[in-house]
Coordinates of C-alpha atoms in Angstrom, one line a residue:
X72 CA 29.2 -74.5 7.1
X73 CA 30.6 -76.2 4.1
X74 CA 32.1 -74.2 1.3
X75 CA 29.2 -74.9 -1.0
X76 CA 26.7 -73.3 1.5
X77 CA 24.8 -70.1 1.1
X78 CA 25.1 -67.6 3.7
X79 CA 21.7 -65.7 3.9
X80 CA 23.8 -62.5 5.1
X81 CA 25.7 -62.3 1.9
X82 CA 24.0 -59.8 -0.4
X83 CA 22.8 -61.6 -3.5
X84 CA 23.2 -60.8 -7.0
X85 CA 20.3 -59.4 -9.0
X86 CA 18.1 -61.8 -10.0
X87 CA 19.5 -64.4 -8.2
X88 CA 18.5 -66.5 -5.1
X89 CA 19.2 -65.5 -1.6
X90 CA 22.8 -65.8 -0.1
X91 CA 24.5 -66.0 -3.4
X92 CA 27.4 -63.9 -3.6
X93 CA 27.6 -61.0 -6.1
X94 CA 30.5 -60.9 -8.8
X95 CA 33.4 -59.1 -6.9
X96 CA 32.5 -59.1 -4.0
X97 CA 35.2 -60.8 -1.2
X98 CA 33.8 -61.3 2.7
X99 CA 33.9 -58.6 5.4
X100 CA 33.1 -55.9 2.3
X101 CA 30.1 -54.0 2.9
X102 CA 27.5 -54.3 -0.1
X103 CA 27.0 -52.4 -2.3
X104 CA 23.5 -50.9 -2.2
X105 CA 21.1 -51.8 -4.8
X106 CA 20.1 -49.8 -7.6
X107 CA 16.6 -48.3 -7.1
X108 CA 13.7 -49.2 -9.2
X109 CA 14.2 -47.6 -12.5
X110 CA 17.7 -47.7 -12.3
X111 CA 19.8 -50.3 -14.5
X112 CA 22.4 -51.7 -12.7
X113 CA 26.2 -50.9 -12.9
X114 CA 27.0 -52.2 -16.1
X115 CA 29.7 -55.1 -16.1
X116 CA 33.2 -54.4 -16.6
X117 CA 34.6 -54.2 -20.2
X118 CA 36.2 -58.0 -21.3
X119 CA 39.9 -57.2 -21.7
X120 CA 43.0 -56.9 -19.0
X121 CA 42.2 -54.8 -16.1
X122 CA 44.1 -51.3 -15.5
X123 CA 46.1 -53.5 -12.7
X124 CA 47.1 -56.7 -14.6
X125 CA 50.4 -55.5 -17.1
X126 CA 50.4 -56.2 -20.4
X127 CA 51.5 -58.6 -22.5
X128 CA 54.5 -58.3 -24.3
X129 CA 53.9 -57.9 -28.4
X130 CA 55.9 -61.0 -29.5
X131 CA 54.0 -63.2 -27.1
X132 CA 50.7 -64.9 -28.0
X133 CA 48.5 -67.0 -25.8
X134 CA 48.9 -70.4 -26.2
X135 CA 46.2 -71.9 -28.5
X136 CA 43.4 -74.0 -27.3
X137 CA 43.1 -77.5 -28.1
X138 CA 39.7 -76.4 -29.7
X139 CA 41.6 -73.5 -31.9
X140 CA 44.5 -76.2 -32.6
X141 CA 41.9 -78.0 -34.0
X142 CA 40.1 -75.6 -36.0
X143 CA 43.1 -74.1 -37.6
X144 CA 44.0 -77.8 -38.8
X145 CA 41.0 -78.1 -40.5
X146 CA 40.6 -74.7 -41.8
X147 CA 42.7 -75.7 -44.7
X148 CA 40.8 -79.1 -45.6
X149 CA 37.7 -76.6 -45.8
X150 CA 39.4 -74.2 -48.1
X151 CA 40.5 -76.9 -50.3
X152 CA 37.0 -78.7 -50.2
X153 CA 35.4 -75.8 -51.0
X154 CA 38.3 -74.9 -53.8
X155 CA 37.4 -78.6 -55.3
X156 CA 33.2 -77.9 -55.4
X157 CA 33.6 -74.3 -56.6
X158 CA 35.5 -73.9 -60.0
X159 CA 37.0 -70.6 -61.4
X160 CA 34.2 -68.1 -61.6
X161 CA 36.5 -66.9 -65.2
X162 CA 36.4 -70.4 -65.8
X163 CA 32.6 -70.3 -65.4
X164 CA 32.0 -67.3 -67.8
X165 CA 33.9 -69.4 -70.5
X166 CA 31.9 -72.0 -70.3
X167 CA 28.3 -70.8 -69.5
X168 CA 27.8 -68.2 -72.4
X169 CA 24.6 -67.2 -69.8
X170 CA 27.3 -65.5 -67.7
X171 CA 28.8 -63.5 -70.1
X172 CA 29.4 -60.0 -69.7
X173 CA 26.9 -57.5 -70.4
X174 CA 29.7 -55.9 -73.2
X175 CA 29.6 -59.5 -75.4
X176 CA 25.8 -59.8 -75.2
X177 CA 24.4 -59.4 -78.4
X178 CA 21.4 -57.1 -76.2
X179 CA 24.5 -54.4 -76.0
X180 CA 26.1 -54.6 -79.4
X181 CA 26.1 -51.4 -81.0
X182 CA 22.7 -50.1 -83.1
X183 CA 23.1 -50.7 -86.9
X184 CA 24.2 -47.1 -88.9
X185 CA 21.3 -45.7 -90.6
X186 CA 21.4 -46.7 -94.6
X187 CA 23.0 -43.7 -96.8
X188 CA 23.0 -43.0 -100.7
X189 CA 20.4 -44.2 -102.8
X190 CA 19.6 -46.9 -100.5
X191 CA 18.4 -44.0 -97.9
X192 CA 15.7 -43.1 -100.3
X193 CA 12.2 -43.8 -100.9
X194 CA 11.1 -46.6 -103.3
X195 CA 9.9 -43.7 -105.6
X196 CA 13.2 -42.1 -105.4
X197 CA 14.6 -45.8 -106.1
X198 CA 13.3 -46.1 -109.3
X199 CA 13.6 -42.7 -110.5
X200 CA 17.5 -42.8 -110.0
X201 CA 17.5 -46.1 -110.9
X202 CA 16.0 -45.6 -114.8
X203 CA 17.9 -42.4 -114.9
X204 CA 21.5 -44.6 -114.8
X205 CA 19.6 -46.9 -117.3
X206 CA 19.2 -44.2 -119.5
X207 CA 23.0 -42.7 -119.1
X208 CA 24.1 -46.3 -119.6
X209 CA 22.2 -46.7 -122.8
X210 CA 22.8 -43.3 -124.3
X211 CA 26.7 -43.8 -123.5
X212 CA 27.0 -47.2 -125.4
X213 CA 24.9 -46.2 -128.2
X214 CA 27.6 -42.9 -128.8
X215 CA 30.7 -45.4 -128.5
X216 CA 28.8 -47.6 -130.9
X217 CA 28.3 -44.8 -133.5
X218 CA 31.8 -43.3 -133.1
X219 CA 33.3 -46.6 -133.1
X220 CA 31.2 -47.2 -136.8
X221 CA 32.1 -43.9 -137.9
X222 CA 36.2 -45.2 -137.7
X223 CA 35.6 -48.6 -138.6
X224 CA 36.0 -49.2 -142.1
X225 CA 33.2 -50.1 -144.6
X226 CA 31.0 -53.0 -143.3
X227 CA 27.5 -53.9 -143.8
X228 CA 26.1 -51.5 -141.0
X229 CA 27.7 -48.0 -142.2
X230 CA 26.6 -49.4 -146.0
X231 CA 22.9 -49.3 -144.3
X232 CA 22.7 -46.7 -141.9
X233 CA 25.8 -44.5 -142.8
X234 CA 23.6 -41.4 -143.2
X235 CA 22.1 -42.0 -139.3
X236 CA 26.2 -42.1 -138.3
X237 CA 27.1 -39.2 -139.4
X238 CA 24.0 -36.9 -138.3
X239 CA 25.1 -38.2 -134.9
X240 CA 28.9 -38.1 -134.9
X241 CA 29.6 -34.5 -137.4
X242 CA 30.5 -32.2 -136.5
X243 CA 30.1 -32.2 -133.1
X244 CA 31.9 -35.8 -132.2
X245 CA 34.3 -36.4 -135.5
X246 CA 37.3 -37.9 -134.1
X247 CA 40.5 -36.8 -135.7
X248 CA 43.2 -39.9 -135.9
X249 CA 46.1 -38.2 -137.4
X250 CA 48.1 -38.0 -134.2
X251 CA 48.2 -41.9 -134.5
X252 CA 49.2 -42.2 -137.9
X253 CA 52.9 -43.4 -139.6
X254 CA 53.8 -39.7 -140.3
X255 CA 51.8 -37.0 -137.9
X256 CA 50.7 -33.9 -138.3
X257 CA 53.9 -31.4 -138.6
X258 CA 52.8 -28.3 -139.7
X259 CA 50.9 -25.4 -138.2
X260 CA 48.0 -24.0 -140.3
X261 CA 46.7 -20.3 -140.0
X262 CA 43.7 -19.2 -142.0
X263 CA 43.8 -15.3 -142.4
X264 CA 41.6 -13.0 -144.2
X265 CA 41.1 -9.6 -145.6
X266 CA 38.4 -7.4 -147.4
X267 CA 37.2 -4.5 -149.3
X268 CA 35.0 -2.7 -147.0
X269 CA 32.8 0.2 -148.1
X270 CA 32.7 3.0 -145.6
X271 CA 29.8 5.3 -144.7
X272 CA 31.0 8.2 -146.7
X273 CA 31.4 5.9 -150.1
X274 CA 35.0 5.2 -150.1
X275 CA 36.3 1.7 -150.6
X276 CA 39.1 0.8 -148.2
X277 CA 41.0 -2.6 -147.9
X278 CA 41.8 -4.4 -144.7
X279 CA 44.3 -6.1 -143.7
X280 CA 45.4 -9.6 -143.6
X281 CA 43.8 -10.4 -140.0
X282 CA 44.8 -14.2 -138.4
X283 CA 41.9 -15.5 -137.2
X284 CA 43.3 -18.7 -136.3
X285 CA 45.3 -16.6 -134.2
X286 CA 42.6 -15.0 -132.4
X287 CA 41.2 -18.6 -131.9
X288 CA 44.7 -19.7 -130.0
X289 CA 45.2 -16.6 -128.0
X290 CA 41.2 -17.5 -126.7
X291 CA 42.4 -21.3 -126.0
X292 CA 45.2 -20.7 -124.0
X293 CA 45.3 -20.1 -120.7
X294 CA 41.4 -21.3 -120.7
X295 CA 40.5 -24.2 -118.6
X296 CA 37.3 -25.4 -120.9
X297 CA 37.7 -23.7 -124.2
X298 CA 34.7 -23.8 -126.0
X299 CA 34.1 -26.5 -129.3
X300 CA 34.1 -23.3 -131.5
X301 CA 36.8 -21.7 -130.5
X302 CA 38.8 -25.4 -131.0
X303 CA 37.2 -26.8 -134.0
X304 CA 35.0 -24.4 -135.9
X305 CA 37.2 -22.5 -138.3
X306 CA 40.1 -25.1 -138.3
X307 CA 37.5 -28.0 -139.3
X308 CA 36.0 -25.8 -142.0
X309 CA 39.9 -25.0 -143.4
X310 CA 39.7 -28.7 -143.2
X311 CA 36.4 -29.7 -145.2
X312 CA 37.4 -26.8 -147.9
X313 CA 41.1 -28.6 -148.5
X314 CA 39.5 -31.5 -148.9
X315 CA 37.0 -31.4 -151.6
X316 CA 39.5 -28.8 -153.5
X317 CA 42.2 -29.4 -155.4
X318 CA 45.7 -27.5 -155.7
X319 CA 43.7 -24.9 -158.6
X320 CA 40.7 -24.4 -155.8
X321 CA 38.1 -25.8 -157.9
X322 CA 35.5 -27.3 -156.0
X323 CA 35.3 -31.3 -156.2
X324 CA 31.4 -32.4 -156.5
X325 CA 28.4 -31.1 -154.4
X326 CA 30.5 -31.5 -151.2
X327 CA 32.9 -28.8 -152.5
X328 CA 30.1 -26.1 -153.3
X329 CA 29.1 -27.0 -149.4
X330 CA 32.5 -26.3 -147.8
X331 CA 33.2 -23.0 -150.0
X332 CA 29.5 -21.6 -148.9
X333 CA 30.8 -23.4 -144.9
X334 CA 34.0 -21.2 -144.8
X335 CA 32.7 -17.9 -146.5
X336 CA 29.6 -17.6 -144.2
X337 CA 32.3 -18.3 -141.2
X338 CA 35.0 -15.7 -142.4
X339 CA 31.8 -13.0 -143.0
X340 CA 30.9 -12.9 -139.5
X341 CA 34.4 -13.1 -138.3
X342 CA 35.1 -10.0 -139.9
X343 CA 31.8 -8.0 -138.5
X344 CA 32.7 -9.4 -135.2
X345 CA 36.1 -8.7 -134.7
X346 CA 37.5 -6.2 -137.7
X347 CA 36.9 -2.5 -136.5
X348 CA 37.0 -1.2 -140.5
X349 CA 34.4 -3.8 -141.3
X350 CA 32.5 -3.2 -138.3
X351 CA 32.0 0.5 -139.6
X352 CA 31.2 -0.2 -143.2
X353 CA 30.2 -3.2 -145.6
X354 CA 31.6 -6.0 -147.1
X355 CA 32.1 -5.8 -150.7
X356 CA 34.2 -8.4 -151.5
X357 CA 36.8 -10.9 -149.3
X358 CA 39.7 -13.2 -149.8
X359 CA 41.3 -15.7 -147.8
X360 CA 44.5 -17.3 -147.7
X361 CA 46.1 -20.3 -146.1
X362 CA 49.4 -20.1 -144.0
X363 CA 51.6 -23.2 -143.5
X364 CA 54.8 -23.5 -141.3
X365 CA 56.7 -26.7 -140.8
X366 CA 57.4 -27.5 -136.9
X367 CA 60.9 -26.9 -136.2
X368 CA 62.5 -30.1 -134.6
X369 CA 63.8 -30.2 -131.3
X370 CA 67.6 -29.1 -131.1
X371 CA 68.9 -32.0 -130.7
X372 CA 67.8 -33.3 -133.7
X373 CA 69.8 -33.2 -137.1
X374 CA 66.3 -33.0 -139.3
X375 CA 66.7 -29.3 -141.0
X376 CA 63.2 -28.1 -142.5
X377 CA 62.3 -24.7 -144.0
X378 CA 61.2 -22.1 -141.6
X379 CA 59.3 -20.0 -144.2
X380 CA 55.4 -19.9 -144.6
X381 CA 53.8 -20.9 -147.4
X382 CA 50.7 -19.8 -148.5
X383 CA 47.4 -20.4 -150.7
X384 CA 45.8 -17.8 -151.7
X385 CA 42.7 -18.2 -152.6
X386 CA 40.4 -15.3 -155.2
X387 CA 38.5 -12.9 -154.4
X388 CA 35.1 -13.3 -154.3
X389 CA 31.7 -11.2 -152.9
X390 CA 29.6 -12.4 -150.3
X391 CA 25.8 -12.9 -150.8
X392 CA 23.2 -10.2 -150.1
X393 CA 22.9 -11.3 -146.8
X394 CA 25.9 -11.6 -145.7
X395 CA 26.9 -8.3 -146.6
X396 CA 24.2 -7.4 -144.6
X397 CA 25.3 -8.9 -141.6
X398 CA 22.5 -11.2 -141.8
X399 CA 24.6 -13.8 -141.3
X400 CA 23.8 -15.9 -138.5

C-alpha cells in the first residue's frame, strides 16, 4: 500500500470520503465514535500553543514571513501616498469656507438685540416725541435770542420790538451783569421796615424795624431750590425804586410812581404775613429804610473800609384802602 492510499478501515472524517483519516488521529487508536444525529461535533481545538508545547519567551518574536517582510515595506509607501492625495483636513476648512464650523456660519451668529429708546416705539409715538424736541428746540433758541437782545445794546431789532423783549425777559428772566463788571458789587443791601399798626381796642402802637431781606436769606440758605421770590422779589423791587429815585426820593418820570406803588404793595403784605403786631391790627401808616454795609476784605488784604451801615430812610407814608385791608394780593 503506498502512503498516498486510503485504508477503508480508517474511520473517516465527517463529511469526508471513506478511508480518510480524521485530524488527530495516529494508527492503532481506536475511533472515536461519531456524534449522533443532532449532535454537532466536538468543536475544533482553540488556534494558539497547546497546554504541552512551552511558551515562548517575551523578547522573542517569530520570524517574519516573506509575505509580512513585504507588507511592512510597503506599508509606508501607502501611508505616504495616501498623505500626498489627502491634504490637512485644517488645511481643508481654510480653504473651503463650506467646511467651516458650525460657530463661524453666519446661520449661528447671534440674533440682533431688540431696538430700544425712541426707535422701540410706534410710528405714532415717533412723531409725537419727535415734534415735541422740535418744539423744546424752538422755544429754547427763541428765549436765548430775546435774552441775548435784552443785553445787546441798541440795534434796529430792540428799536422795533423792544416792548415784545421785555414782556418776555422782566421780571422773570432779567439777567443781572454786575458780577462782570470793572468794579463789582461790594456792598450788602437790607431793606427793613416798620409801621404804625392800630390795634383792636383803638390804640396806635409802632413796630419795629423788622429785616425782611433777612428773613429772605435765612429762607435761601440751606435750601436746595429756593424759590424766584424768595431770591429776586424784594431785592429787584429795592432795585427798580433806587433807580428811578434820586438821593431826595423823588420819583423820576412814570417809571418812578410804578416802582414806589411795586415796593409799597410788597412791604404791605410782608408785614400781614410775617409781623405778629400787624397781624392783630391795621396798617395806618409804614416807612422803609435802606441798610448798606461795605464787604469787609479778606485778611490778607491791606484795603481798610468802614464797617458801619448806612442807611436811607425813606417818609412815612399810608397805604391805600386796600392795602390796609389786607386786600393786597
Amino acid at each position: 500500500m503506498d502512503a498516498y492510499d486510503e485504508d477503508a478501515r480508517e474511520p473517516r472524517a465527517p463529511g469526508g470520503p471513506s478511508g480518510s483519516r480524521r485530524p488527530g488521529w495516529a494508527p492503532g487508536q481506536s475511533p472515536d465514535p461519531l456524534p449522533a444525529q443532532g449532535q454537532s461535533p466536538d468543536p475544533l481545538p482553540a488556534q494558539g500553543p497547546s497546554p504541552a508545547d512551552p511558551l515562548p519567551d517575551q523578547d522573542q518574536s517569530p520570524a517574519p514571513s516573506p509575505a509580512q517582510t513585504q507588507g511592512q515595506s510597503s506599508a509606508p509607501l501607502r501611508v505616504q501616498a495616501q498623505d500626498r492625495q489627502s491634504p490637512d483636513p485644517s488645511h481643508a476648512h481654510a480653504q473651503d469656507p463650506s467646511l467651516e464650523s458650525p460657530e463661524s456660519s453666519p446661520a449661528s451668529a447671534a440674533a440682533p438685540s431688540p431696538p430700544t429708546g425712541v426707535a422701540a416705539l410706534s410710528l405714532g409715538y415717533q412723531v409725537g416725541a419727535a415734534l415735541v424736541v422740535a418744539v423744546i428746540a424752538v422755544a429754547t433758541g427763541v428765549h436765548l435770542l430775546m435774552v441775548f437782545l435784552s443785553l445787546a445794546p441798541s440795534n434796529t431789532v430792540t428799536k422795533q420790538h423792544g416792548k415784545a423783549v421785555e414782556r418776555w425777559v422782566y421780571p422773570e428772566f432779567e439777567q443781572n451783569w454786575k458780577l462782570f463788571a470793572p468794579n463789582p458789587l461790594q456792598q450788602n443791601i437790607a431793606v427793613q421796615v416798620r409801621a404804625v399798626v392800630r390795634a383792636r381796642d383803638g390804640g396806635l402802637r409802632t413796630t419795629g424795624w423788622t429785616d425782611l431781606s433777612a428773613q429772605d436769606g435765612a429762607a435761601i440758605d440751606g435750601n436746595p431750590v429756593p424759590s424766584h421770590t424768595q431770591q429776586n422779589e424784594l431785592r429787584r423791587a429795592w432795585d427798580f425804586f433806587a433807580a428811578t429815585h434820586g438821593t431826595d426820593n423823588r420819583a423820576m418820570g412814570l417809571r418812578g410812581s410804578l416802582s414806589e406803588q411795586y415796593l409799597r404793595r410788597i412791604v404791605v403784605m410782608r408785614l400781614y404775613r410775617d409781623d405778629p403786631t400787624s397781624r392783630e391790627g391795621v396798617i395806618q401808616r409804614v416807612q422803609i429804610r435802606s441798610s448798606t454795609t461795605n464787604v469787609q476784605p479778606p485778611p490778607w488784604s491791606r484795603e481798610r473800609v468802614p464797617d458801619k451801615p448806612v442807611y436811607r430812610l425813606l417818609p412815612w407814608w399810608s397805604p391805600s384802602s386796600d392795602e390796609a385791608a389786607r386786600g393786597v394780593r
